[in-house]
Short mmCIF file of C-alpha atoms in Angstrom, two decimals:
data_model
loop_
_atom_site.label_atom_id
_atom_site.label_comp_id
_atom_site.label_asym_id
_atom_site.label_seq_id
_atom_site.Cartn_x
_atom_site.Cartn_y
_atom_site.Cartn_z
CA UNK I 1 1.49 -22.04 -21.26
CA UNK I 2 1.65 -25.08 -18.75
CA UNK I 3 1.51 -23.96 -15.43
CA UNK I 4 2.89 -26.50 -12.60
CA UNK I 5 0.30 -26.64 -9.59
CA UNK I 6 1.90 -28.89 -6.92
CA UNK I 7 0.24 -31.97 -5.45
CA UNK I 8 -2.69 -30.22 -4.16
CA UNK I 9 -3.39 -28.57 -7.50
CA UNK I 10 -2.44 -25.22 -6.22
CA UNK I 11 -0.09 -22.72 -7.15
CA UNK I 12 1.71 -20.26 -5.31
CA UNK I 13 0.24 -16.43 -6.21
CA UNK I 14 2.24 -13.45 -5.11
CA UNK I 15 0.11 -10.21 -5.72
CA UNK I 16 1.87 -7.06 -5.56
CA UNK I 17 0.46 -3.18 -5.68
CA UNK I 18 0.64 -2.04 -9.50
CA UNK I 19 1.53 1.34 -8.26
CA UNK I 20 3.53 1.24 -5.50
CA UNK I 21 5.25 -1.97 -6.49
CA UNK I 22 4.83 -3.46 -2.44
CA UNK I 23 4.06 -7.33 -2.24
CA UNK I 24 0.72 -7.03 -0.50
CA UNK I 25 0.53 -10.87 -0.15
CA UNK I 26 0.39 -14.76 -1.02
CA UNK I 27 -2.08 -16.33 -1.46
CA UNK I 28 -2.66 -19.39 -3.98
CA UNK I 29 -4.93 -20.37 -6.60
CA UNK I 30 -6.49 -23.70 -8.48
CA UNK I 31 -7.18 -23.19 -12.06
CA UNK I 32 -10.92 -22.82 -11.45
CA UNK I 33 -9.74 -19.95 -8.97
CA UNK I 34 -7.12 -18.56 -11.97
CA UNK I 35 -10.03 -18.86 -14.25
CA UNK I 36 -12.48 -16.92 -12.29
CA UNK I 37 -9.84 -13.92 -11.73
CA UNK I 38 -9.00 -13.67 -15.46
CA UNK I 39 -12.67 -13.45 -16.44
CA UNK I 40 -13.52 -11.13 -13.53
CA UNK I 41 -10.56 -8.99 -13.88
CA UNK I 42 -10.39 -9.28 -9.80
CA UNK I 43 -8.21 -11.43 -7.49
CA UNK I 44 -10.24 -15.17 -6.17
CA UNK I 45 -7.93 -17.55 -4.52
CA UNK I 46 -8.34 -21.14 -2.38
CA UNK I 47 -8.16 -21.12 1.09
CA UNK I 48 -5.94 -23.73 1.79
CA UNK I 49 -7.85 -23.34 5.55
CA UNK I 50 -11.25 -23.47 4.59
CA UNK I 51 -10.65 -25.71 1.31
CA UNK I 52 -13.15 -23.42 -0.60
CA UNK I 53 -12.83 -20.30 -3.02
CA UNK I 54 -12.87 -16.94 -2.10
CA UNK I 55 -13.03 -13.78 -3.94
CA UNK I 56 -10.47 -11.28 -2.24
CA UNK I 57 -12.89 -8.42 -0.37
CA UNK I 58 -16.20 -10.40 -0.81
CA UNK I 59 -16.93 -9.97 2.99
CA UNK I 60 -14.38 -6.82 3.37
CA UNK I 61 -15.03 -5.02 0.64
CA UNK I 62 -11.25 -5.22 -0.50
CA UNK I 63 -11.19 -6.10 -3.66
CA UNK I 64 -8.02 -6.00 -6.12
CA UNK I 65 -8.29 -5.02 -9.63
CA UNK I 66 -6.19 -7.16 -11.74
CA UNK I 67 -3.15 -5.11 -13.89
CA UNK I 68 -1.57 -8.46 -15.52
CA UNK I 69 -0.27 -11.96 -14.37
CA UNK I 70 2.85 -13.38 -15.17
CA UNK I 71 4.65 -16.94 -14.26
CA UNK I 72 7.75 -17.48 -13.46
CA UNK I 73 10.52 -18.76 -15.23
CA UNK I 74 9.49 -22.25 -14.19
CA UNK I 75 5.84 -21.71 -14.44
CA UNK I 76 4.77 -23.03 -10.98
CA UNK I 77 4.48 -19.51 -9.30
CA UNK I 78 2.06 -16.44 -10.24
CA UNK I 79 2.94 -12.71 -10.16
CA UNK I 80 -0.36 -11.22 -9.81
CA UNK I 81 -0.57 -7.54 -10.05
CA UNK I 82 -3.17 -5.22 -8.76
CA UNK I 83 -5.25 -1.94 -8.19
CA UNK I 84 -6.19 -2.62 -4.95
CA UNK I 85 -9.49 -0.78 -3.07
CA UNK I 86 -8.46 -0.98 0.67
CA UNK I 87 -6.26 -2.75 2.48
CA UNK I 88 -4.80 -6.12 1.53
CA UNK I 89 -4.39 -7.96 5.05
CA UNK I 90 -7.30 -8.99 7.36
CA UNK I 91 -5.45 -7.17 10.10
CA UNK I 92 -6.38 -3.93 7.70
CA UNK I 93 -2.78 -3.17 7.37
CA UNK I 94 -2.06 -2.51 3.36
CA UNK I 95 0.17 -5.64 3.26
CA UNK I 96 0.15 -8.60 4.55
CA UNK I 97 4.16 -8.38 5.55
CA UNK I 98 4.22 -6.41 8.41
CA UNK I 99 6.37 -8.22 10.66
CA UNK I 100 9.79 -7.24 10.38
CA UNK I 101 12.63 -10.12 11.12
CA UNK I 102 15.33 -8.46 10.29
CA UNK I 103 16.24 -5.03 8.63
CA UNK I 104 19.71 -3.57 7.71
CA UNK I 105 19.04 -0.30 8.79
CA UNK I 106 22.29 0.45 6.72
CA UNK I 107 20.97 -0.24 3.48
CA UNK I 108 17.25 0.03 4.39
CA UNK I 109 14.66 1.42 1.29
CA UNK I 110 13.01 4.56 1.86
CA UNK I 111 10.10 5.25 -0.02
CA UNK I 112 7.03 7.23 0.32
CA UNK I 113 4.98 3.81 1.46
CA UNK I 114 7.44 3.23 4.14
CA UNK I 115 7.11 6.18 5.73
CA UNK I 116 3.45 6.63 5.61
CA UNK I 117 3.12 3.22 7.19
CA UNK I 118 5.14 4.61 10.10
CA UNK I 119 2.84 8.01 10.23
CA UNK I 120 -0.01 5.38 10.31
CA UNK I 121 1.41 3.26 12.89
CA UNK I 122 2.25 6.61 15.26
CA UNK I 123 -1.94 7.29 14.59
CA UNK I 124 -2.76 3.27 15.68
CA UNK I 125 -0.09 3.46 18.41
CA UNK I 126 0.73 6.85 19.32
CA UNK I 127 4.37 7.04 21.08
CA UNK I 128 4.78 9.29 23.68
CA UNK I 129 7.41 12.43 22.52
CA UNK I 130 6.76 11.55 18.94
CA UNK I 131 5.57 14.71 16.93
CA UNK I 132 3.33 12.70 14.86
CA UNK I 133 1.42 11.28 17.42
CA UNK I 134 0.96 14.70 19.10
CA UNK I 135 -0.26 16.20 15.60
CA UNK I 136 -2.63 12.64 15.61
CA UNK I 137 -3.87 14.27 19.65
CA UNK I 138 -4.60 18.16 18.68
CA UNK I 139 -6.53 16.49 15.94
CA UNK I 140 -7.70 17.71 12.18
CA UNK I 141 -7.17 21.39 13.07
CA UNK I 142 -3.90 21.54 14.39
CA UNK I 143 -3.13 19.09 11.12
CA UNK I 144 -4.46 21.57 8.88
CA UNK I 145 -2.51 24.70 10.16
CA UNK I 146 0.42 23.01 9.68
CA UNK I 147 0.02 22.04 6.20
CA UNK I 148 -1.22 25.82 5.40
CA UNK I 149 2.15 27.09 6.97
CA UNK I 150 3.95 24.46 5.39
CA UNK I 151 2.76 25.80 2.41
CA UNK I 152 2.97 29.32 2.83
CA UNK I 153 6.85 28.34 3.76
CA UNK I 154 7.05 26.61 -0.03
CA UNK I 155 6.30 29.59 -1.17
CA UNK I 156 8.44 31.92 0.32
CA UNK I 157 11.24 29.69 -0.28
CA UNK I 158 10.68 29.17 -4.28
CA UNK I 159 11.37 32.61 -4.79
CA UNK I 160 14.57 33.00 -3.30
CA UNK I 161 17.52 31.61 -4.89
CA UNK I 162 18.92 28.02 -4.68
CA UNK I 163 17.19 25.12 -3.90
CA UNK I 164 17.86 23.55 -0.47
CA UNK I 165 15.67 25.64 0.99
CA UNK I 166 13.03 24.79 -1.09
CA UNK I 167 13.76 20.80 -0.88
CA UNK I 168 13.64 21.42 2.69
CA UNK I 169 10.75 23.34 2.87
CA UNK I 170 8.54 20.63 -0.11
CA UNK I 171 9.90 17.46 2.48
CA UNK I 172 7.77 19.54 5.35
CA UNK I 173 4.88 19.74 3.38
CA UNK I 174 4.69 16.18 1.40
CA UNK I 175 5.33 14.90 5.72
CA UNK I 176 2.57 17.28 6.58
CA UNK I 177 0.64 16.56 3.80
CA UNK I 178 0.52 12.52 4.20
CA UNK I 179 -0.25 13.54 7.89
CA UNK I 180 -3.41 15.20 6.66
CA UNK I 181 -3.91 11.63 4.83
CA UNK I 182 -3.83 9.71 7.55
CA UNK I 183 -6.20 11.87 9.74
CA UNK I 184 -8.60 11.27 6.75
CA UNK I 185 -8.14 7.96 5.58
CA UNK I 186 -6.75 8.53 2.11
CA UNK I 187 -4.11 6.02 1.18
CA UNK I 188 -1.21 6.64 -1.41
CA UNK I 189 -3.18 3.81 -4.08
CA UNK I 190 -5.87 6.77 -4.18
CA UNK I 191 -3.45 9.94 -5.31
CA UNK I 192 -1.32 8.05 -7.70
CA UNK I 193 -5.04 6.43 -9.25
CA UNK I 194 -6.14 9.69 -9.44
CA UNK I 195 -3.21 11.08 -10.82
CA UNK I 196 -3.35 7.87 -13.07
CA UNK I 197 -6.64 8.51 -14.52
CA UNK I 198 -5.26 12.28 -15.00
CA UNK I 199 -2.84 10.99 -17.78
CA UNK I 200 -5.56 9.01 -19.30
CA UNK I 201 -7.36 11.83 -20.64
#
């Protein structure tokens, strides 16, 4: 395959969370820094700034484990896909697109991600009236009776008959639960690499 680098020998790289599916950022690459990533199985780019290589979490500790890469239909842009091991932006925020323009709050995703960022954001910048950032303030204990009567409430309701109040009851505890995840610093990548390596065996 040819790949089209522009007039700086570069090439657009977009690299994107292999289980979540989130863009976590773009970067770009030379073919010595596409080499390097193949053979290493981990992201390296070129910093267009510093006109140099750099391996992705060689001074963080980030580093991105390489799924597969793919080009485009034109072959001058990378799709880079990754297991990552912390956060992808410098700011330590998980992406690097964290800046909202504009949003249709109409026709807006929700997804698991999205709403832990905002339960992470409430811990960062607690807002006052907000129940997660008062659950952030009592602190680990408060956290973790919540989750155990969240879960004695699951249990309750899977034994009576119908569902809502069981869907009801499960949403409290996965809200509690990434709560608990937060307070403790383990991010969504970890569960679904666990549960990953689970399905492995």
């Amino acid at each position: 395959m040819n790949l089209k680098y522009d007039d700086k020998d570069l090439i657009p790289a977009i690299v994107q969370d292999f289980y979540t599916g989130e863009v976590l950022t773009l970067a770009y690459m030379n073919n010595e820094s596409l080499d390097i990533t193949i053979n290493e199985g981990r992201t390296c780019f070129f910093s267009r700034e510093r006109q140099e290589l750099w391996r992705k979490g060689e001074t963080s500790g980030n580093t991105q484990s390489v799924v597969s890469i793919s080009a485009d239909c034109d072959c001058d842009a990378l799709l880079i896909k990754v297991i990552k091991n912390g956060p992808a932006c410098h700011t330590n925020r998980e992406s690097c697109f964290h800046n909202p323009i504009h949003v249709d709050e109409e026709k807006r995703d929700f997804s698991a991600a999205t709403l832990f960022e905002l339960i992470k954001n409430r811990k960062a910048e607690p807002a006052d009236g907000a129940y997660t950032s008062y659950l952030f303030e009592k602190g680990l204990d408060k956290i973790l009776k919540k989750v155990g009567e969240e879960t004695a409430e699951v249990i309750i309701a899977a034994k009576n008959p119908g569902k809502d109040e069981l869907i009801y009851e499960l949403s409290d505890l996965a809200y509690h639960a990434l709560v608990l995840m937060a307070e403790r610093g383990v991010e969504l990548s970890d569960i679904t690499a666990e549960l990953a390596r689970r399905t492995k065996k």
